[in-house]
PDB file of C-alpha atoms in Angstrom:
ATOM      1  CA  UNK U 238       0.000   0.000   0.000  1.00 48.00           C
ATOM      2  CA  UNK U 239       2.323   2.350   1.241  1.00 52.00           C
ATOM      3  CA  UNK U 240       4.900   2.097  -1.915  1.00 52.00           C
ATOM      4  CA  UNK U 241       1.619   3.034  -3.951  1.00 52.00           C
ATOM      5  CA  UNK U 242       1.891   6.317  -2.758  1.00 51.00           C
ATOM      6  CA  UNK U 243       6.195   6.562  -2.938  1.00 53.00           C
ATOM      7  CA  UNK U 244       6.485  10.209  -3.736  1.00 59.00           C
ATOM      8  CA  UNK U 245       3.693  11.218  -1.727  1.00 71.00           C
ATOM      9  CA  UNK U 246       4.771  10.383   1.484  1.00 77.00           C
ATOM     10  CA  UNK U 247       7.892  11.875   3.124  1.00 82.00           C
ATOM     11  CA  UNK U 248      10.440   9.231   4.245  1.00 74.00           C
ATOM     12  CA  UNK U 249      10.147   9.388   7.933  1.00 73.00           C
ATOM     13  CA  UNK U 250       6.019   9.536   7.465  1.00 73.00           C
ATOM     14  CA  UNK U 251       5.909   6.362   5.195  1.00 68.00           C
ATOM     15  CA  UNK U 252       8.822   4.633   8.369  1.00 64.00           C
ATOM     16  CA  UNK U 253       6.640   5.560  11.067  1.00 68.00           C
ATOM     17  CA  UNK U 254       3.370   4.235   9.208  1.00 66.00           C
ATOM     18  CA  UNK U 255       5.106   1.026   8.524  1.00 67.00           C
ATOM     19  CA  UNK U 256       5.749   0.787  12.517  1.00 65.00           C
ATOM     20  CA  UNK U 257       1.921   1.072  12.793  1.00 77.00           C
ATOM     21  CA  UNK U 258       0.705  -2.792  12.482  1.00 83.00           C
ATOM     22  CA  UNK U 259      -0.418  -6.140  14.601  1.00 89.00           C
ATOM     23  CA  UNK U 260       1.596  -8.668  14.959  1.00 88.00           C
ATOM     24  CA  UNK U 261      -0.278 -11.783  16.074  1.00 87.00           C
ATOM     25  CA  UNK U 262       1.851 -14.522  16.022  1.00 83.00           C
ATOM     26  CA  UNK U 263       4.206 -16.393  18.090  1.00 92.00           C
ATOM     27  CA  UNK U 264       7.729 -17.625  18.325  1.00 96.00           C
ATOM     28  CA  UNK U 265       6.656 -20.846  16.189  1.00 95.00           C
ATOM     29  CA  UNK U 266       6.007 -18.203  13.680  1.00 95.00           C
ATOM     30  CA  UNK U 267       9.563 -16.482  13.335  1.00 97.00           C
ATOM     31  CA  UNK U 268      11.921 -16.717  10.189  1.00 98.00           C
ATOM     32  CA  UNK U 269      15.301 -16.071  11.004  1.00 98.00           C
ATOM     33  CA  UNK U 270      17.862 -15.175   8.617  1.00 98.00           C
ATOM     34  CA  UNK U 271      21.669 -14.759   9.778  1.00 98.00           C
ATOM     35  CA  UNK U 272      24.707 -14.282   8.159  1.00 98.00           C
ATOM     36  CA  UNK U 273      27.748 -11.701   8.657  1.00 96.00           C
ATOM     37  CA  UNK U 274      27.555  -8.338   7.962  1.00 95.00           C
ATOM     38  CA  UNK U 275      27.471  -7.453   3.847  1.00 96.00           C
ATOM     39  CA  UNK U 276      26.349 -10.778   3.352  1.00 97.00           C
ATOM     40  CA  UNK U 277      23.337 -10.266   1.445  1.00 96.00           C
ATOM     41  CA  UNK U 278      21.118 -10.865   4.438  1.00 97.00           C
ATOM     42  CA  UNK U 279      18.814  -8.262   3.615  1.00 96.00           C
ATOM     43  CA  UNK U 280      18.124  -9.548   0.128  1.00 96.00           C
ATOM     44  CA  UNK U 281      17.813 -12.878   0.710  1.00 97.00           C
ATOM     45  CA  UNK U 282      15.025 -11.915   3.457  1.00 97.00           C
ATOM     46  CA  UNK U 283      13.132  -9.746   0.749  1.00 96.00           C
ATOM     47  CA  UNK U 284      13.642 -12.548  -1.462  1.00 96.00           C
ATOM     48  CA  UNK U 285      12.180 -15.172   1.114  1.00 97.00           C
ATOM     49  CA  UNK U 286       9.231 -12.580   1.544  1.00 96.00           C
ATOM     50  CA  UNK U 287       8.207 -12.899  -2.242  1.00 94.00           C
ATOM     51  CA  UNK U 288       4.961 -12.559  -1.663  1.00 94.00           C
ATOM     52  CA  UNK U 289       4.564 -10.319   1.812  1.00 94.00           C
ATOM     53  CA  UNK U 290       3.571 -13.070   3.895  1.00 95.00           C
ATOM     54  CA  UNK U 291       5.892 -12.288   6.877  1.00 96.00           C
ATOM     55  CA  UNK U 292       6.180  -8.796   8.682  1.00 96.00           C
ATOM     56  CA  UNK U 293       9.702  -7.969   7.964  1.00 96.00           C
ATOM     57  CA  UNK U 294      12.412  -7.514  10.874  1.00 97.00           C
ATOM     58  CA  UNK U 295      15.390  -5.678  10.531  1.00 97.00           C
ATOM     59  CA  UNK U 296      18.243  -6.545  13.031  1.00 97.00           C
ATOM     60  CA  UNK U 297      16.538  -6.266  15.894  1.00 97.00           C
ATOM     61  CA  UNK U 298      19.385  -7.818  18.008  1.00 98.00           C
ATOM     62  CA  UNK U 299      21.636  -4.788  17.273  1.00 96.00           C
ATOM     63  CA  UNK U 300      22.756  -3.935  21.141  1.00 95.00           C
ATOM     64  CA  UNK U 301      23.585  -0.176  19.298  1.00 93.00           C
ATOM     65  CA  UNK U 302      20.106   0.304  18.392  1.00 94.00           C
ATOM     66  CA  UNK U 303      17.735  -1.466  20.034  1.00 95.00           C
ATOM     67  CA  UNK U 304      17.549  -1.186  24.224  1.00 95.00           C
ATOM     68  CA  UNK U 305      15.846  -4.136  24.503  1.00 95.00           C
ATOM     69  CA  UNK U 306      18.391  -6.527  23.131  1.00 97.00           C
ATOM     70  CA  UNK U 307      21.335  -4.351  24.497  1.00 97.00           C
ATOM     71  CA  UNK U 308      22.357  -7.693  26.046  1.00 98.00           C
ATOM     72  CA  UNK U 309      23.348  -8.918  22.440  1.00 98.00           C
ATOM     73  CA  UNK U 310      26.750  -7.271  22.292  1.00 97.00           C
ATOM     74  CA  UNK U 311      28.560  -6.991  19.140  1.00 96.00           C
ATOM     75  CA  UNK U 312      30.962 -10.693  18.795  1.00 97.00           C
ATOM     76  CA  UNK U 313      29.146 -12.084  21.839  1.00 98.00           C
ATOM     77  CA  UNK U 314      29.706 -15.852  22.211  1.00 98.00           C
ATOM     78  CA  UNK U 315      27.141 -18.269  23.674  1.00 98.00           C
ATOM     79  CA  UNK U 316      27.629 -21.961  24.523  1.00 98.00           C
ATOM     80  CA  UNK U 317      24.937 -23.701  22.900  1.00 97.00           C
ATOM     81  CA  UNK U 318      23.406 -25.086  26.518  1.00 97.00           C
ATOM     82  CA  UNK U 319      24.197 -21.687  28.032  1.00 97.00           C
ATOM     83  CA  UNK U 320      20.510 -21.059  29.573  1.00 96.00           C
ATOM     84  CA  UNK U 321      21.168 -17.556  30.514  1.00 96.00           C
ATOM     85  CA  UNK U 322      17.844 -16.384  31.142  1.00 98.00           C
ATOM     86  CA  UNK U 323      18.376 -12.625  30.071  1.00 98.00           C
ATOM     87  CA  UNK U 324      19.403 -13.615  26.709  1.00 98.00           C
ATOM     88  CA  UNK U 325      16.787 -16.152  26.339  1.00 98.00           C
ATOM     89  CA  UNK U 326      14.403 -13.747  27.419  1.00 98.00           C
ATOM     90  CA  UNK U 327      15.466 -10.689  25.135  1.00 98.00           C
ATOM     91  CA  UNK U 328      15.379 -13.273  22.089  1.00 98.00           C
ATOM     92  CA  UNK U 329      11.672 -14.458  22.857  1.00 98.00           C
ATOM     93  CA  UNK U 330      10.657 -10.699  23.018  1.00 97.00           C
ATOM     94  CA  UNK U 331      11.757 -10.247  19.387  1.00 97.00           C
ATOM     95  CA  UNK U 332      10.859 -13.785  18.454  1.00 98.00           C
ATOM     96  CA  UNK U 333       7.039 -13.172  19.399  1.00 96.00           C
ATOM     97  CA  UNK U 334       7.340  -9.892  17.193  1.00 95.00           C
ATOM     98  CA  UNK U 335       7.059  -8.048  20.451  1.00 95.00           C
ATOM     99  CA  UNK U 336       9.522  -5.696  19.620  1.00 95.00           C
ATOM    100  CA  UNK U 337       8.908  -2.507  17.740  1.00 92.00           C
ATOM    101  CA  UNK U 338      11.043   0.173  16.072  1.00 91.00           C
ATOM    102  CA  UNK U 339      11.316   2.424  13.538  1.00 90.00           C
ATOM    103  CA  UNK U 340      14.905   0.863  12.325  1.00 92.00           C
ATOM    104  CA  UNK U 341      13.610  -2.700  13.050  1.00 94.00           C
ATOM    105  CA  UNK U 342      10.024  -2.118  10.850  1.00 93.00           C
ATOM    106  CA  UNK U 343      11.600   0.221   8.325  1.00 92.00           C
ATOM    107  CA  UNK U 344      11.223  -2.722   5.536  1.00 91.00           C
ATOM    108  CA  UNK U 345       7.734  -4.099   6.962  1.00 92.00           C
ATOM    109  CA  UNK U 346       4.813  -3.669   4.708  1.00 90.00           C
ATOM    110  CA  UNK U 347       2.151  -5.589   6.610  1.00 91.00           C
ATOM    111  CA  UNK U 348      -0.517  -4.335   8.759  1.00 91.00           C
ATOM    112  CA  UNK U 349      -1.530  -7.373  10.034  1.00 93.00           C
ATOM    113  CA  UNK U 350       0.775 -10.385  10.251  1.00 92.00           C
ATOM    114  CA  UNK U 351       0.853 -13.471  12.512  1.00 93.00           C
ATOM    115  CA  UNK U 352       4.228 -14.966  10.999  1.00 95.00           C
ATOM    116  CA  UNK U 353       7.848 -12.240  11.102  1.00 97.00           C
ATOM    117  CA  UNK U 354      11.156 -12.768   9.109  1.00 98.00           C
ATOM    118  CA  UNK U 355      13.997 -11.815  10.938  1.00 98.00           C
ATOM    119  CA  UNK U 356      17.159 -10.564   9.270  1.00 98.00           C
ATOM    120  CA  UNK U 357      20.107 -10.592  11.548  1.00 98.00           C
ATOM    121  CA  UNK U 358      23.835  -9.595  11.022  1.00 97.00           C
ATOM    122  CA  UNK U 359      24.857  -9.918  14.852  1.00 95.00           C
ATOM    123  CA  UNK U 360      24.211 -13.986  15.531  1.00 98.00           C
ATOM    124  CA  UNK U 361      26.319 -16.527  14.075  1.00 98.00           C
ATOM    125  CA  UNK U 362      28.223 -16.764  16.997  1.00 98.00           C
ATOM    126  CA  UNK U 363      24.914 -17.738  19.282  1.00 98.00           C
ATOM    127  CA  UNK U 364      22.948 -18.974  16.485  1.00 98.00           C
ATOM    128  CA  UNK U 365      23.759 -22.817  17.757  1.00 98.00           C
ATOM    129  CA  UNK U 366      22.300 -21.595  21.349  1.00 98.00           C
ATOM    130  CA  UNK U 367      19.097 -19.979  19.437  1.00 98.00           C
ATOM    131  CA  UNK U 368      18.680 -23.327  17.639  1.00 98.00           C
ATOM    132  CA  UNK U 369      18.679 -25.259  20.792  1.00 97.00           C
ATOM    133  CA  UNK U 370      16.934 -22.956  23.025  1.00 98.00           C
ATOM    134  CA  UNK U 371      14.022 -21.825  20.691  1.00 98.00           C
ATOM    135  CA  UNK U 372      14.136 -25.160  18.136  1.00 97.00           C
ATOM    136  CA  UNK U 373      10.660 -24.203  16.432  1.00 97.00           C
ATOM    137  CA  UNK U 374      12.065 -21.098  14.878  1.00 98.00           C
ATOM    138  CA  UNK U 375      13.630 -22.062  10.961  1.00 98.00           C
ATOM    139  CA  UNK U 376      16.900 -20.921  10.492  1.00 98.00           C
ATOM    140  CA  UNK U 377      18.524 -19.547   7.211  1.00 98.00           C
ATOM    141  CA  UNK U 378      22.342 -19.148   7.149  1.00 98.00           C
ATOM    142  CA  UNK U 379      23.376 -16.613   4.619  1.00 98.00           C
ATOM    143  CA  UNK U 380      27.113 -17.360   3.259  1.00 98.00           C
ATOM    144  CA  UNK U 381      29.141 -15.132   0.758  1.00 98.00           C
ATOM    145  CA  UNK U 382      32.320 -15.598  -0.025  1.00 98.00           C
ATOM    146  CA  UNK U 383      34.776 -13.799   2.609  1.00 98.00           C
ATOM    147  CA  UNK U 384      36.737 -11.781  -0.092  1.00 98.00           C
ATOM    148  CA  UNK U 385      33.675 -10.045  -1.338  1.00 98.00           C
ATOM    149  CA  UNK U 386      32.402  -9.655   2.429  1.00 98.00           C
ATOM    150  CA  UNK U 387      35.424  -8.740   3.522  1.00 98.00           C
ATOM    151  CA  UNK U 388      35.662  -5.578   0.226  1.00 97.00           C
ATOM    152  CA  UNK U 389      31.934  -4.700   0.643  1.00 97.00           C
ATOM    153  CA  UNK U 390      32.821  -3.548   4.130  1.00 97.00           C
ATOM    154  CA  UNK U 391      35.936  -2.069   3.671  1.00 96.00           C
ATOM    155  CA  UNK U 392      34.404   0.231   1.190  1.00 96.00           C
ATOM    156  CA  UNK U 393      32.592   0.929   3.754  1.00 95.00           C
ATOM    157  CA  UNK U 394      34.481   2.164   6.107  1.00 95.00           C
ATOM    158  CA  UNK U 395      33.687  -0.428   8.749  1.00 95.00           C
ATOM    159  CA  UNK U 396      35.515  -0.941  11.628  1.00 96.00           C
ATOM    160  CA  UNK U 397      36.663  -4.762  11.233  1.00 96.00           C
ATOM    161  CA  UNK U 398      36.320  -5.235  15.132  1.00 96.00           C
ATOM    162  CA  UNK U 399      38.270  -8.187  16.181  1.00 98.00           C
ATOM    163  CA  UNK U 400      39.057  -7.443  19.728  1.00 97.00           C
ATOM    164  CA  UNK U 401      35.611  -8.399  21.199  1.00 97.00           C
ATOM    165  CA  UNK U 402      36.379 -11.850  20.071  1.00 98.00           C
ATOM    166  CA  UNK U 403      39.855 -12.091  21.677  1.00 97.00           C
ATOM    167  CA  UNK U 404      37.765 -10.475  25.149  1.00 97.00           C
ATOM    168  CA  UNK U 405      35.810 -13.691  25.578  1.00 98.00           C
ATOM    169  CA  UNK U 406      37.383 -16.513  27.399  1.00 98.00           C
ATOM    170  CA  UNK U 407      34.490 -19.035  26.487  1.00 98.00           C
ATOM    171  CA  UNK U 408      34.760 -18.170  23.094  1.00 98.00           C
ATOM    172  CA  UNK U 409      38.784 -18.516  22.546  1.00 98.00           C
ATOM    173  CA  UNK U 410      38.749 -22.061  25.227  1.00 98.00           C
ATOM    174  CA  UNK U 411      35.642 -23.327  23.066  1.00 98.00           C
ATOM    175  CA  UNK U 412      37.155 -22.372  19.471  1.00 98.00           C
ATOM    176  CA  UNK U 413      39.641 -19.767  19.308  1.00 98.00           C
ATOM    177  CA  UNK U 414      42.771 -20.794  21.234  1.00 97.00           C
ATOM    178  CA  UNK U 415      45.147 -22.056  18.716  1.00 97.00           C
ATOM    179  CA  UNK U 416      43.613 -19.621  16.346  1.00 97.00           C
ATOM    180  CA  UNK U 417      44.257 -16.617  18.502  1.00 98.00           C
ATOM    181  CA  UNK U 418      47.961 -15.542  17.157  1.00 97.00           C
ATOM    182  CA  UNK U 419      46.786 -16.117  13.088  1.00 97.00           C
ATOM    183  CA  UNK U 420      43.901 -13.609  14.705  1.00 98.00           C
ATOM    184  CA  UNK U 421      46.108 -11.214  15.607  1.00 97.00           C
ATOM    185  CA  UNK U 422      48.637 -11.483  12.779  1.00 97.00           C
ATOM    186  CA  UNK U 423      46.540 -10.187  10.121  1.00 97.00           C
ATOM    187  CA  UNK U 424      47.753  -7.477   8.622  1.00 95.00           C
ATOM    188  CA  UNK U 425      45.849  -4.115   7.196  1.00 96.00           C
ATOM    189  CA  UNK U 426      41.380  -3.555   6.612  1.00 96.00           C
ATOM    190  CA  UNK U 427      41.319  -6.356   4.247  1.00 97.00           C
ATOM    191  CA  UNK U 428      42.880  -8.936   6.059  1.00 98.00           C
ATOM    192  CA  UNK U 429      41.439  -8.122   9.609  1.00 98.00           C
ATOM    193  CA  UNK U 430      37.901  -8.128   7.871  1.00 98.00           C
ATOM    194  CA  UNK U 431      38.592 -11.520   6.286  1.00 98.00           C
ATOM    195  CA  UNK U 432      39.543 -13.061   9.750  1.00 98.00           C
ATOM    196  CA  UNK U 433      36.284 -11.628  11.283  1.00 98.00           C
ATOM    197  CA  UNK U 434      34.098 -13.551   8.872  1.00 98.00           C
ATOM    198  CA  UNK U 435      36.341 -16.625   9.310  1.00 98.00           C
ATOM    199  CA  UNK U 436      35.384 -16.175  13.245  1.00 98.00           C
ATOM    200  CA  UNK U 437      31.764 -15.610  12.524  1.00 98.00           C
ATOM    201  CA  UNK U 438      31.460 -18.857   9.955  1.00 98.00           C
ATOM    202  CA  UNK U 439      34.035 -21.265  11.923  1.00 98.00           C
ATOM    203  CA  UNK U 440      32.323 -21.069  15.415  1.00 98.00           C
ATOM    204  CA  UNK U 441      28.911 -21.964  14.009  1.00 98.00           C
ATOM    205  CA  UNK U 442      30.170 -24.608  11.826  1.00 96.00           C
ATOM    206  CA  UNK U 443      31.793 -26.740  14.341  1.00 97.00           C
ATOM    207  CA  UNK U 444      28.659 -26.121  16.191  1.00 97.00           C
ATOM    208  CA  UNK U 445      25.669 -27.308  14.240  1.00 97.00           C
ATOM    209  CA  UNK U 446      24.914 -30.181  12.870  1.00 95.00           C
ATOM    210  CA  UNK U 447      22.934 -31.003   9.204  1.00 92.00           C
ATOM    211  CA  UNK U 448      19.642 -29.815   9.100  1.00 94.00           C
ATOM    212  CA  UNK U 449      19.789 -27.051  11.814  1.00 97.00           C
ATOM    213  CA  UNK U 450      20.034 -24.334   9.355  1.00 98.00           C
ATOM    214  CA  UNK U 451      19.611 -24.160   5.755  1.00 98.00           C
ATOM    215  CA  UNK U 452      22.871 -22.519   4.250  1.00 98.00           C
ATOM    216  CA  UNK U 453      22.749 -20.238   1.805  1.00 98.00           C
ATOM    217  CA  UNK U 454      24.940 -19.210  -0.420  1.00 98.00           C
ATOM    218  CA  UNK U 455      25.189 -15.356  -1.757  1.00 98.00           C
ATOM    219  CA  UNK U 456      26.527 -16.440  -4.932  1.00 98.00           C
ATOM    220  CA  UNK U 457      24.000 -19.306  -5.475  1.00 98.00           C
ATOM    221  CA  UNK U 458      21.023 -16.790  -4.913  1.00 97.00           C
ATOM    222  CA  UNK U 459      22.998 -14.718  -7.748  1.00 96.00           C
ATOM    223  CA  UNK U 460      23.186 -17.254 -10.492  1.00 97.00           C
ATOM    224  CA  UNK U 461      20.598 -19.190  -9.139  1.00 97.00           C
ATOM    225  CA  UNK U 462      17.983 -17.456  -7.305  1.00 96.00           C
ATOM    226  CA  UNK U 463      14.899 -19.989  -8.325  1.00 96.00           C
ATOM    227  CA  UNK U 464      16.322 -22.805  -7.586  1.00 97.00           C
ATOM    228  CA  UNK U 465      17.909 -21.344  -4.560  1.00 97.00           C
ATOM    229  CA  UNK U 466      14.347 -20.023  -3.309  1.00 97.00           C
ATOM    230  CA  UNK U 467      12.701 -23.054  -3.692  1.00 97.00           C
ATOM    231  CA  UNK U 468      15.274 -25.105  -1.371  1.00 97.00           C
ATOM    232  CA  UNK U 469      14.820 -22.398   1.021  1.00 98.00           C
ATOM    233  CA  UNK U 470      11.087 -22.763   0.922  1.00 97.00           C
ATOM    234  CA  UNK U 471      10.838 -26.060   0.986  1.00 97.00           C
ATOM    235  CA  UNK U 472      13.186 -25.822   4.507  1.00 97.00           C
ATOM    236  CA  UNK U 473      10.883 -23.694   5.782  1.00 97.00           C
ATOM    237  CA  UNK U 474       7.797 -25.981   5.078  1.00 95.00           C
ATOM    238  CA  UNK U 475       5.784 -23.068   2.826  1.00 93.00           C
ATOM    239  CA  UNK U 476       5.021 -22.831  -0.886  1.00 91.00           C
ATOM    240  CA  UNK U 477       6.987 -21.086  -3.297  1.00 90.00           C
TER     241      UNK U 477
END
């Protein structure tokens, strides 16, 4: 409705409107996609939401953003039977589609929805602990290759933020010790951006097992988006 009337509307109008819905469903309901940052997370959720089925999430777990889940720290690590009862609490908040924001609803065009797609840049390294701790939920796992990733953001100008990895002791005992000097060593943006996606992809691979997520893969989508689009669909038990 609302991108009927593009010109019309001023750009913070049409963002508040779309924050201006009911949500009905609950955590049975929720789509999660994941992947690393500049991993075409966002476009493989718009893909997913062909036809506007699901009220569309935007990171919702960004600490930076969102008060709610400002126990989701950027790089934070969770063991897979790690209760902790504040995370598991914050998650079910924005599982149920109880959380709302401008940021988080800016792609939503529903006004009524009982079923949310989730697009998330900030949970690969707890995504085995949402698995386990929430195991209705449907998983996606967006991969692209770690040179592109790792260009996208240094055009960017991102930050390629390694040290909150190297500040968790569960994290470097459970995955990272003998990795922790190759960390370290890289040299320059490109390099240090590289070993953050290796981080972000290695933990959750030794983690999960074959069927917990549905990988996939950027440059599959690309060359191969129908195909690609009906796996996914048929993971997440809809029609395509």
């Amino acid at each position: 409705m609302l991108d009927g009337v593009r010109g019309a509307i001023p750009k913070p109008v049409k963002r508040f409107l779309r924050a201006q819905f009911v949500d009905a469903g609950g955590v049975d309901k929720a789509v999660f996609v994941a992947g690393s940052h500049r991993s075409g997370t966002t476009w493989a959720a718009s893909a997913l939401n062909f036809d506007g089925r699901y009220r569309q999430m935007y990171e919702p777990f960004n600490a930076e953003r969102i008060p709610s889940s400002a126990c989701f720290t950027y790089g934070l690590y969770l063991r897979p039977e790690d209760p902790s009862p504040v995370h598991a609490a914050a998650a079910e908040k924005v599982l149920a589609g109880r959380v709302r924001n401008v940021t988080v609803d800016q792609h939503n065009k529903r006004f009524f929805a009982t079923r949310r797609i989730i697009k998330e840049t900030h949970a690969n390294l707890w995504i085995a602990w949402l698995h386990r701790r929430f195991p209705s939920v449907r998983i996606v796992m967006v991969v692209r290759h770690p040179f592109a990733t790792a260009q996208s953001r240094r055009v960017k100008g991102w930050p390629t933020r390694l040290e909150p990895f190297l500040n968790q002791q569960a994290l470097i005992d459970d995955h990272l010790g003998p990795l922790v000097d190759v960390i370290r060593g890289a040299r320059g943006e490109f390099e240090q951006h590289v070993a953050n996606w290796c981080v972000q992809h290695y933990v959750p691979f030794r983690q999960l097992r074959q069927g917990d997520v549905h990988v996939l893969f950027y440059e599959d989508l690309c060359l191969h988006a129908d195909r690609e689009l009906q796996d996914a669909c048929r993971f997440l038990g809809r029609s395509y």
